[in-house]
Amino acid sequence: MTSRRDQLQSYQFMNQRVISAFVMRETDPAQSPLRRGIGALFAGLMVAILVAAVYGIYGVLTRSGPDQWQTDGSVVVERETGASFVYLRDKLHPALNFTSAKLAAARPNPQVFRVAAKSLTDVPRGVTIGIAGAPASLPDPGQQVRLPWSMCAVASTDPRTVLLVGSTPPGTEGRPLGDRALLVAGDPAGGINLVWQGRKHLIRNARVTVPALFGAVSPTPVGVAWLNALPSGADIAPIDVDDRGGDSDAVEGFDNGDVLFNETGSGRQFYLVLDDRLAPITPLQQAVLDAAFPSDPQEISAADVARFDPEPLDPDADQSVQGPATVPELAPITADTAACAVTRDAAAPPDLLIGTPAAALSNAVPTTGAPLADAVQVPPGRFELVRSAGGIQLITDLGARHPLPDPDVAAFLGYAPENATEIPAALLNTIPAGVTLDPAEAVKPVATVD
C-alpha cells in the first residue's frame, strides 16, 4: 500500500506535468518551467534588501529621517494647512507668515520641511512670533523680474497712474513719442511741465510762456506719481540778464538783454547780449525771452559775430538736461489711452510711449496715497529685488515694497543681494511701503489682546 508521502509526491508530479503542459506545451520538459521566475524573485528580493540597507546607513550617517526637522533654525510648514513654524531652542514656534519663519531662522536660505500635522503632535510649542504684514509667501528665486519698468498716465477726467513692474505696456498700440513732447499738468503746486526725451521741464510763468510757444492749447492732466517718476530737466524760463537795458561792456553798441541774429546756411542763429559776452541761444530760448520781454531781434553780420567772439552761457552745463533747442510739436494723450514712461536703464531717462489702451492696464493692484501710483502691477507669482539710494527692497506681487535692514537679509529669504536691480529712487517711491523685513523683529512674540 502506498504511503501518504508517496501520494503527495504523485500529486505534485501530476501538477508539475499539467503546469508544464500549459506553460511549455510539453509534459516532461528538461527543467522546471518556474525555475527562472523563482530565481528572478530571489534576486529582486536581495536587491531590495541591499537598497534598504544603504538608505538605512545613509539615514544614520546624515541624521535624516522623520525627525530631521527638529534642528535649530528649521522652517516647518504643516502639510495639511500650510501653517508656518520655526524650530528654535527645542521648541516649535508658530510664525505669523512664511517670511517671518525664514527671517527668524536667521541663516541663509534655511531648509524648509513639509511635515504632517500628526508628526507635530506632542512637540513642545513656543510663543507665536513674526512680523505682521510680511509676505505670506516667497516666490522661487528664478521668478525674479527685472527692468523694464513702465509708469503709465491714463488720460481721463480723473487722471490716474499705473506702474508695471518688470514689463512694458501690453499690446503693440503704444507709439514712441520721439522728438515730440507732452504738455502736462500734474504738479501739486499747479505748475505746467513740458515732457521731452524722458525728462520733465517746468515752464515758469506758464500763463505767458505756453501761449507764446504753443498757442491756444490746454495741458493734459496727469497723476502726480507719474510726474514724480520722471527725471527733471532744466526749467523753461527767460535767461537772467544783469543790468538789463544798460550798455554792454563786451558787445559795443548794444544793450544788455538785446537779442541778435545772424542768417546762416542752416537758418537763424540767435545771440543774447550780456554785459560780459555775446552768448548763443536756441530758438526756444529766444521765443521764451520774447514772451517775457517783447522785442524785435536785430540782425548782425558774420563778421560782427566773429568780432564779438561768442561764448556759451554755461560751458559746463549738461546738455542732456537742457531741453529742446526748438519748439517741439505737441502730441496729445487721447481719451482712454495712456502715456507710458518705460525705464530700461536706471542711469538713463525713460522712453516715452503714447496710445496704450487704458483697458490693458486693468489688472494692477489699487493703492492709496497722493504721491503713489494709483495701481501697481507685478506679474502673479513673481517678485523684484531692487537696489536704490535707500538700500535693498523686496517688491511682491501684491504691489508693496518691503525694505531690508541689511543686504545680507536677502539671503535669509533665499535671494542673492547681488541680483538686486538698480531702480531710480523717484520711481521706486511711487510704490506703497510695507513693513521692514528685519530678522530681529521676526523673533519677537506677537502681542496678544486680553
mmCIF file of N, CA and C in Angstrom, residues 81-184:
data_model
loop_
_atom_site.group_PDB
_atom_site.id
_atom_site.type_symbol
_atom_site.label_atom_id
_atom_site.label_comp_id
_atom_site.label_asym_id
_atom_site.label_seq_id
_atom_site.Cartn_x
_atom_site.Cartn_y
_atom_site.Cartn_z
ATOM 1 N N THR A 81 -2.360 72.237 6.392
ATOM 2 C CA THR A 81 -2.928 73.587 6.493
ATOM 3 C C THR A 81 -2.049 74.676 5.897
ATOM 4 N N GLY A 82 -0.761 74.400 5.709
ATOM 5 C CA GLY A 82 0.148 75.431 5.223
ATOM 6 C C GLY A 82 0.630 76.371 6.308
ATOM 7 N N ALA A 83 0.293 76.103 7.576
ATOM 8 C CA ALA A 83 0.752 76.952 8.674
ATOM 9 C C ALA A 83 2.273 76.890 8.783
ATOM 10 N N SER A 84 2.882 78.029 9.137
ATOM 11 C CA SER A 84 4.342 78.131 9.192
ATOM 12 C C SER A 84 4.833 78.092 10.637
ATOM 13 N N PHE A 85 5.959 77.406 10.842
ATOM 14 C CA PHE A 85 6.605 77.315 12.149
ATOM 15 C C PHE A 85 8.108 77.466 11.949
ATOM 16 N N VAL A 86 8.796 77.763 13.055
ATOM 17 C CA VAL A 86 10.257 77.725 13.049
ATOM 18 C C VAL A 86 10.696 77.044 14.346
ATOM 19 N N TYR A 87 11.657 76.140 14.229
ATOM 20 C CA TYR A 87 12.119 75.368 15.382
ATOM 21 C C TYR A 87 13.323 76.084 15.985
ATOM 22 N N LEU A 88 13.145 76.591 17.204
ATOM 23 C CA LEU A 88 14.196 77.342 17.882
ATOM 24 C C LEU A 88 14.300 76.885 19.332
ATOM 25 N N ARG A 89 15.513 76.564 19.748
ATOM 26 C CA ARG A 89 15.782 76.214 21.144
ATOM 27 C C ARG A 89 14.815 75.142 21.665
ATOM 28 N N ASP A 90 14.712 74.076 20.890
ATOM 29 C CA ASP A 90 13.929 72.889 21.261
ATOM 30 C C ASP A 90 12.434 73.147 21.354
ATOM 31 N N LYS A 91 11.974 74.219 20.735
ATOM 32 C CA LYS A 91 10.540 74.495 20.712
ATOM 33 C C LYS A 91 10.106 74.857 19.298
ATOM 34 N N LEU A 92 8.876 74.496 18.991
ATOM 35 C CA LEU A 92 8.297 74.800 17.687
ATOM 36 C C LEU A 92 7.442 76.061 17.826
ATOM 37 N N HIS A 93 7.925 77.157 17.219
ATOM 38 C CA HIS A 93 7.236 78.442 17.348
ATOM 39 C C HIS A 93 6.328 78.679 16.143
ATOM 40 N N PRO A 94 5.029 78.874 16.363
ATOM 41 C CA PRO A 94 4.175 79.295 15.242
ATOM 42 C C PRO A 94 4.625 80.672 14.748
ATOM 43 N N ALA A 95 4.625 80.866 13.434
ATOM 44 C CA ALA A 95 5.007 82.148 12.833
ATOM 45 C C ALA A 95 3.796 82.758 12.138
ATOM 46 N N LEU A 96 3.718 84.089 12.169
ATOM 47 C CA LEU A 96 2.579 84.763 11.550
ATOM 48 C C LEU A 96 2.501 84.497 10.055
ATOM 49 N N ASN A 97 3.649 84.296 9.432
ATOM 50 C CA ASN A 97 3.685 84.072 7.992
ATOM 51 C C ASN A 97 4.991 83.377 7.637
ATOM 52 N N PHE A 98 5.050 82.911 6.402
ATOM 53 C CA PHE A 98 6.213 82.149 5.944
ATOM 54 C C PHE A 98 7.475 83.009 5.955
ATOM 55 N N THR A 99 7.352 84.279 5.570
ATOM 56 C CA THR A 99 8.520 85.165 5.551
ATOM 57 C C THR A 99 9.089 85.337 6.951
ATOM 58 N N SER A 100 8.223 85.511 7.950
ATOM 59 C CA SER A 100 8.694 85.655 9.330
ATOM 60 C C SER A 100 9.440 84.409 9.790
ATOM 61 N N ALA A 101 8.948 83.238 9.395
ATOM 62 C CA ALA A 101 9.613 81.994 9.783
ATOM 63 C C ALA A 101 11.029 81.929 9.216
ATOM 64 N N LYS A 102 11.197 82.329 7.951
ATOM 65 C CA LYS A 102 12.532 82.281 7.350
ATOM 66 C C LYS A 102 13.456 83.323 7.970
ATOM 67 N N LEU A 103 12.911 84.501 8.282
ATOM 68 C CA LEU A 103 13.733 85.527 8.923
ATOM 69 C C LEU A 103 14.148 85.098 10.322
ATOM 70 N N ALA A 104 13.234 84.463 11.064
ATOM 71 C CA ALA A 104 13.534 84.039 12.430
ATOM 72 C C ALA A 104 14.596 82.947 12.459
ATOM 73 N N ALA A 105 14.697 82.172 11.391
ATOM 74 C CA ALA A 105 15.720 81.126 11.324
ATOM 75 C C ALA A 105 17.118 81.722 11.331
ATOM 76 N N ALA A 106 17.242 82.976 10.842
ATOM 77 C CA ALA A 106 18.498 83.738 10.911
ATOM 78 C C ALA A 106 19.670 83.004 10.276
ATOM 79 N N ARG A 107 19.421 82.436 9.109
ATOM 80 C CA ARG A 107 20.506 81.791 8.364
ATOM 81 C C ARG A 107 20.188 81.890 6.876
ATOM 82 N N PRO A 108 21.200 81.899 6.033
ATOM 83 C CA PRO A 108 20.942 81.996 4.593
ATOM 84 C C PRO A 108 20.138 80.805 4.082
ATOM 85 N N ASN A 109 19.033 81.109 3.435
ATOM 86 C CA ASN A 109 18.177 80.118 2.787
ATOM 87 C C ASN A 109 17.961 78.884 3.661
ATOM 88 N N PRO A 110 17.317 79.012 4.812
ATOM 89 C CA PRO A 110 17.110 77.858 5.702
ATOM 90 C C PRO A 110 16.281 76.768 5.026
ATOM 91 N N GLN A 111 16.550 75.525 5.439
ATOM 92 C CA GLN A 111 15.824 74.406 4.851
ATOM 93 C C GLN A 111 14.373 74.419 5.314
ATOM 94 N N VAL A 112 13.482 74.136 4.381
ATOM 95 C CA VAL A 112 12.048 74.126 4.660
ATOM 96 C C VAL A 112 11.554 72.679 4.630
ATOM 97 N N PHE A 113 10.865 72.275 5.688
ATOM 98 C CA PHE A 113 10.337 70.917 5.788
ATOM 99 C C PHE A 113 8.814 70.968 5.746
ATOM 100 N N ARG A 114 8.214 70.126 4.927
ATOM 101 C CA ARG A 114 6.774 69.988 4.900
ATOM 102 C C ARG A 114 6.427 68.736 5.712
ATOM 103 N N VAL A 115 5.784 68.941 6.840
ATOM 104 C CA VAL A 115 5.585 67.881 7.828
ATOM 105 C C VAL A 115 4.090 67.716 8.086
ATOM 106 N N ALA A 116 3.663 66.448 8.216
ATOM 107 C CA ALA A 116 2.261 66.162 8.517
ATOM 108 C C ALA A 116 1.918 66.645 9.921
ATOM 109 N N ALA A 117 0.675 67.061 10.101
ATOM 110 C CA ALA A 117 0.235 67.572 11.405
ATOM 111 C C ALA A 117 0.408 66.517 12.496
ATOM 112 N N LYS A 118 0.204 65.250 12.139
ATOM 113 C CA LYS A 118 0.340 64.171 13.119
ATOM 114 C C LYS A 118 1.759 64.110 13.672
ATOM 115 N N SER A 119 2.753 64.419 12.819
ATOM 116 C CA SER A 119 4.146 64.366 13.271
ATOM 117 C C SER A 119 4.502 65.533 14.184
ATOM 118 N N LEU A 120 3.679 66.580 14.165
ATOM 119 C CA LEU A 120 3.945 67.738 15.023
ATOM 120 C C LEU A 120 3.279 67.615 16.384
ATOM 121 N N THR A 121 2.473 66.582 16.541
ATOM 122 C CA THR A 121 1.791 66.372 17.818
ATOM 123 C C THR A 121 2.814 66.096 18.916
ATOM 124 N N ASP A 122 2.574 66.656 20.086
ATOM 125 C CA ASP A 122 3.396 66.462 21.290
ATOM 126 C C ASP A 122 4.753 67.154 21.214
ATOM 127 N N VAL A 123 5.026 67.910 20.131
ATOM 128 C CA VAL A 123 6.269 68.684 20.080
ATOM 129 C C VAL A 123 6.060 69.955 20.900
ATOM 130 N N PRO A 124 6.943 70.263 21.852
ATOM 131 C CA PRO A 124 6.757 71.464 22.688
ATOM 132 C C PRO A 124 6.621 72.725 21.834
ATOM 133 N N ARG A 125 5.633 73.553 22.175
ATOM 134 C CA ARG A 125 5.370 74.770 21.423
ATOM 135 C C ARG A 125 5.962 75.982 22.132
ATOM 136 N N GLY A 126 6.452 76.934 21.309
ATOM 137 C CA GLY A 126 6.874 78.224 21.823
ATOM 138 C C GLY A 126 5.817 79.267 21.534
ATOM 139 N N VAL A 127 6.105 80.509 21.876
ATOM 140 C CA VAL A 127 5.146 81.590 21.632
ATOM 141 C C VAL A 127 5.088 81.893 20.136
ATOM 142 N N THR A 128 3.973 82.465 19.718
ATOM 143 C CA THR A 128 3.833 82.884 18.321
ATOM 144 C C THR A 128 4.708 84.104 18.073
ATOM 145 N N ILE A 129 5.475 84.060 16.992
ATOM 146 C CA ILE A 129 6.390 85.150 16.662
ATOM 147 C C ILE A 129 6.123 85.610 15.233
ATOM 148 N N GLY A 130 6.735 86.725 14.856
ATOM 149 C CA GLY A 130 6.631 87.144 13.459
ATOM 150 C C GLY A 130 6.356 88.622 13.288
ATOM 151 N N ILE A 131 6.332 89.033 12.019
ATOM 152 C CA ILE A 131 6.104 90.422 11.621
ATOM 153 C C ILE A 131 4.757 90.496 10.926
ATOM 154 N N ALA A 132 3.822 91.186 11.525
ATOM 155 C CA ALA A 132 2.514 91.360 10.892
ATOM 156 C C ALA A 132 2.673 92.176 9.613
ATOM 157 N N GLY A 133 2.085 91.674 8.543
ATOM 158 C CA GLY A 133 2.167 92.370 7.266
ATOM 159 C C GLY A 133 3.298 91.922 6.376
ATOM 160 N N ALA A 134 4.161 91.016 6.863
ATOM 161 C CA ALA A 134 5.208 90.467 5.999
ATOM 162 C C ALA A 134 4.560 89.541 4.966
ATOM 163 N N PRO A 135 5.205 89.326 3.814
ATOM 164 C CA PRO A 135 4.602 88.488 2.767
ATOM 165 C C PRO A 135 4.268 87.087 3.266
ATOM 166 N N ALA A 136 3.099 86.602 2.860
ATOM 167 C CA ALA A 136 2.668 85.262 3.267
ATOM 168 C C ALA A 136 3.441 84.181 2.538
ATOM 169 N N SER A 137 3.971 84.494 1.363
ATOM 170 C CA SER A 137 4.730 83.513 0.591
ATOM 171 C C SER A 137 5.904 84.211 -0.075
ATOM 172 N N LEU A 138 6.872 83.414 -0.492
ATOM 173 C CA LEU A 138 8.061 83.932 -1.166
ATOM 174 C C LEU A 138 8.277 83.128 -2.442
ATOM 175 N N PRO A 139 8.246 83.777 -3.607
ATOM 176 C CA PRO A 139 8.458 83.039 -4.854
ATOM 177 C C PRO A 139 9.867 82.466 -4.943
ATOM 178 N N ASP A 140 10.017 81.489 -5.811
ATOM 179 C CA ASP A 140 11.321 80.904 -6.082
ATOM 180 C C ASP A 140 12.251 81.974 -6.650
ATOM 181 N N PRO A 141 13.559 81.922 -6.344
ATOM 182 C CA PRO A 141 14.482 82.939 -6.868
ATOM 183 C C PRO A 141 14.446 83.079 -8.385
ATOM 184 N N GLY A 142 14.099 82.012 -9.085
ATOM 185 C CA GLY A 142 14.036 82.086 -10.544
ATOM 186 C C GLY A 142 12.869 82.898 -11.067
ATOM 187 N N GLN A 143 11.971 83.335 -10.178
ATOM 188 C CA GLN A 143 10.796 84.106 -10.590
ATOM 189 C C GLN A 143 11.010 85.614 -10.475
ATOM 190 N N GLN A 144 12.254 86.039 -10.308
ATOM 191 C CA GLN A 144 12.514 87.478 -10.197
ATOM 192 C C GLN A 144 12.336 88.164 -11.549
ATOM 193 N N VAL A 145 11.635 89.308 -11.537
ATOM 194 C CA VAL A 145 11.517 90.131 -12.735
ATOM 195 C C VAL A 145 12.555 91.245 -12.653
ATOM 196 N N ARG A 146 12.840 91.859 -13.790
ATOM 197 C CA ARG A 146 13.848 92.916 -13.840
ATOM 198 C C ARG A 146 13.320 94.068 -14.685
ATOM 199 N N LEU A 147 14.210 94.968 -15.068
ATOM 200 C CA LEU A 147 13.809 96.029 -15.983
ATOM 201 C C LEU A 147 13.382 95.411 -17.302
ATOM 202 N N PRO A 148 12.459 96.061 -18.036
ATOM 203 C CA PRO A 148 11.974 97.430 -17.860
ATOM 204 C C PRO A 148 10.825 97.543 -16.872
ATOM 205 N N TRP A 149 10.675 98.764 -16.328
ATOM 206 C CA TRP A 149 9.504 99.172 -15.575
ATOM 207 C C TRP A 149 8.779 100.233 -16.395
ATOM 208 N N SER A 150 7.465 100.276 -16.269
ATOM 209 C CA SER A 150 6.674 101.242 -17.045
ATOM 210 C C SER A 150 5.718 101.994 -16.125
ATOM 211 N N MET A 151 5.835 103.315 -16.134
ATOM 212 C CA MET A 151 4.899 104.168 -15.403
ATOM 213 C C MET A 151 3.963 104.812 -16.416
ATOM 214 N N CYS A 152 2.675 104.520 -16.297
ATOM 215 C CA CYS A 152 1.701 104.948 -17.301
ATOM 216 C C CYS A 152 0.708 105.936 -16.706
ATOM 217 N N ALA A 153 0.450 107.010 -17.456
ATOM 218 C CA ALA A 153 -0.546 108.015 -17.080
ATOM 219 C C ALA A 153 -1.756 107.841 -17.980
ATOM 220 N N VAL A 154 -2.904 107.547 -17.376
ATOM 221 C CA VAL A 154 -4.138 107.329 -18.129
ATOM 222 C C VAL A 154 -4.876 108.655 -18.251
ATOM 223 N N ALA A 155 -5.171 109.033 -19.498
ATOM 224 C CA ALA A 155 -5.876 110.291 -19.745
ATOM 225 C C ALA A 155 -7.366 110.099 -19.523
ATOM 226 N N SER A 156 -7.922 110.872 -18.603
ATOM 227 C CA SER A 156 -9.361 110.847 -18.333
ATOM 228 C C SER A 156 -9.687 112.066 -17.492
ATOM 229 N N THR A 157 -10.967 112.240 -17.192
ATOM 230 C CA THR A 157 -11.349 113.359 -16.334
ATOM 231 C C THR A 157 -10.777 113.189 -14.928
ATOM 232 N N ASP A 158 -10.522 111.936 -14.537
ATOM 233 C CA ASP A 158 -9.893 111.645 -13.251
ATOM 234 C C ASP A 158 -8.573 110.934 -13.535
ATOM 235 N N PRO A 159 -7.494 111.686 -13.760
ATOM 236 C CA PRO A 159 -6.233 111.061 -14.183
ATOM 237 C C PRO A 159 -5.707 110.094 -13.132
ATOM 238 N N ARG A 160 -5.153 108.996 -13.590
ATOM 239 C CA ARG A 160 -4.571 108.019 -12.678
ATOM 240 C C ARG A 160 -3.301 107.460 -13.287
ATOM 241 N N THR A 161 -2.474 106.880 -12.435
ATOM 242 C CA THR A 161 -1.204 106.317 -12.874
ATOM 243 C C THR A 161 -1.147 104.843 -12.514
ATOM 244 N N VAL A 162 -0.521 104.073 -13.380
ATOM 245 C CA VAL A 162 -0.367 102.632 -13.174
ATOM 246 C C VAL A 162 1.103 102.288 -13.390
ATOM 247 N N LEU A 163 1.706 101.615 -12.417
ATOM 248 C CA LEU A 163 3.101 101.198 -12.520
ATOM 249 C C LEU A 163 3.159 99.715 -12.859
ATOM 250 N N LEU A 164 3.831 99.385 -13.962
ATOM 251 C CA LEU A 164 4.040 97.993 -14.367
ATOM 252 C C LEU A 164 5.473 97.614 -14.004
ATOM 253 N N VAL A 165 5.625 96.713 -13.041
ATOM 254 C CA VAL A 165 6.944 96.289 -12.586
ATOM 255 C C VAL A 165 7.409 95.108 -13.427
ATOM 256 N N GLY A 166 8.546 95.276 -14.084
ATOM 257 C CA GLY A 166 9.130 94.187 -14.852
ATOM 258 C C GLY A 166 8.502 93.951 -16.198
ATOM 259 N N SER A 167 7.795 94.945 -16.753
ATOM 260 C CA SER A 167 7.161 94.734 -18.058
ATOM 261 C C SER A 167 6.933 96.065 -18.758
ATOM 262 N N THR A 168 6.666 95.971 -20.044
ATOM 263 C CA THR A 168 6.276 97.117 -20.854
ATOM 264 C C THR A 168 4.766 97.068 -21.053
ATOM 265 N N PRO A 169 4.158 98.151 -21.534
ATOM 266 C CA PRO A 169 2.707 98.124 -21.745
ATOM 267 C C PRO A 169 2.308 96.980 -22.662
ATOM 268 N N PRO A 170 1.251 96.243 -22.323
ATOM 269 C CA PRO A 170 0.822 95.127 -23.172
ATOM 270 C C PRO A 170 0.299 95.619 -24.502
ATOM 271 N N GLY A 171 0.369 94.734 -25.507
ATOM 272 C CA GLY A 171 -0.131 95.102 -26.830
ATOM 273 C C GLY A 171 0.927 95.829 -27.632
ATOM 274 N N THR A 172 0.570 96.184 -28.835
ATOM 275 C CA THR A 172 1.510 96.844 -29.749
ATOM 276 C C THR A 172 1.042 98.235 -30.141
ATOM 277 N N GLU A 173 -0.007 98.741 -29.442
ATOM 278 C CA GLU A 173 -0.565 100.025 -29.844
ATOM 279 C C GLU A 173 0.288 101.211 -29.415
ATOM 280 N N GLY A 174 1.153 101.052 -28.398
ATOM 281 C CA GLY A 174 1.969 102.163 -27.935
ATOM 282 C C GLY A 174 2.943 102.623 -29.009
ATOM 283 N N ARG A 175 3.027 103.932 -29.197
ATOM 284 C CA ARG A 175 3.903 104.503 -30.221
ATOM 285 C C ARG A 175 4.972 105.361 -29.551
ATOM 286 N N PRO A 176 6.225 105.303 -30.002
ATOM 287 C CA PRO A 176 7.267 106.151 -29.414
ATOM 288 C C PRO A 176 6.942 107.629 -29.596
ATOM 289 N N LEU A 177 7.195 108.407 -28.565
ATOM 290 C CA LEU A 177 6.947 109.847 -28.642
ATOM 291 C C LEU A 177 7.961 110.528 -29.547
ATOM 292 N N GLY A 178 9.184 109.993 -29.573
ATOM 293 C CA GLY A 178 10.211 110.561 -30.445
ATOM 294 C C GLY A 178 10.578 111.980 -30.043
ATOM 295 N N ASP A 179 10.690 112.878 -31.037
ATOM 296 C CA ASP A 179 11.061 114.272 -30.780
ATOM 297 C C ASP A 179 9.866 115.143 -30.422
ATOM 298 N N ARG A 180 8.683 114.554 -30.396
ATOM 299 C CA ARG A 180 7.524 115.326 -29.959
ATOM 300 C C ARG A 180 7.533 115.449 -28.435
ATOM 301 N N ALA A 181 6.616 116.230 -27.913
ATOM 302 C CA ALA A 181 6.591 116.487 -26.474
ATOM 303 C C ALA A 181 5.167 116.407 -25.954
ATOM 304 N N LEU A 182 5.056 116.308 -24.633
ATOM 305 C CA LEU A 182 3.762 116.327 -23.949
ATOM 306 C C LEU A 182 3.699 117.568 -23.067
ATOM 307 N N LEU A 183 2.585 118.238 -23.089
ATOM 308 C CA LEU A 183 2.341 119.371 -22.204
ATOM 309 C C LEU A 183 1.371 118.887 -21.134
ATOM 310 N N VAL A 184 1.841 118.803 -19.883
ATOM 311 C CA VAL A 184 1.047 118.154 -18.840
ATOM 312 C C VAL A 184 0.924 119.036 -17.608
#
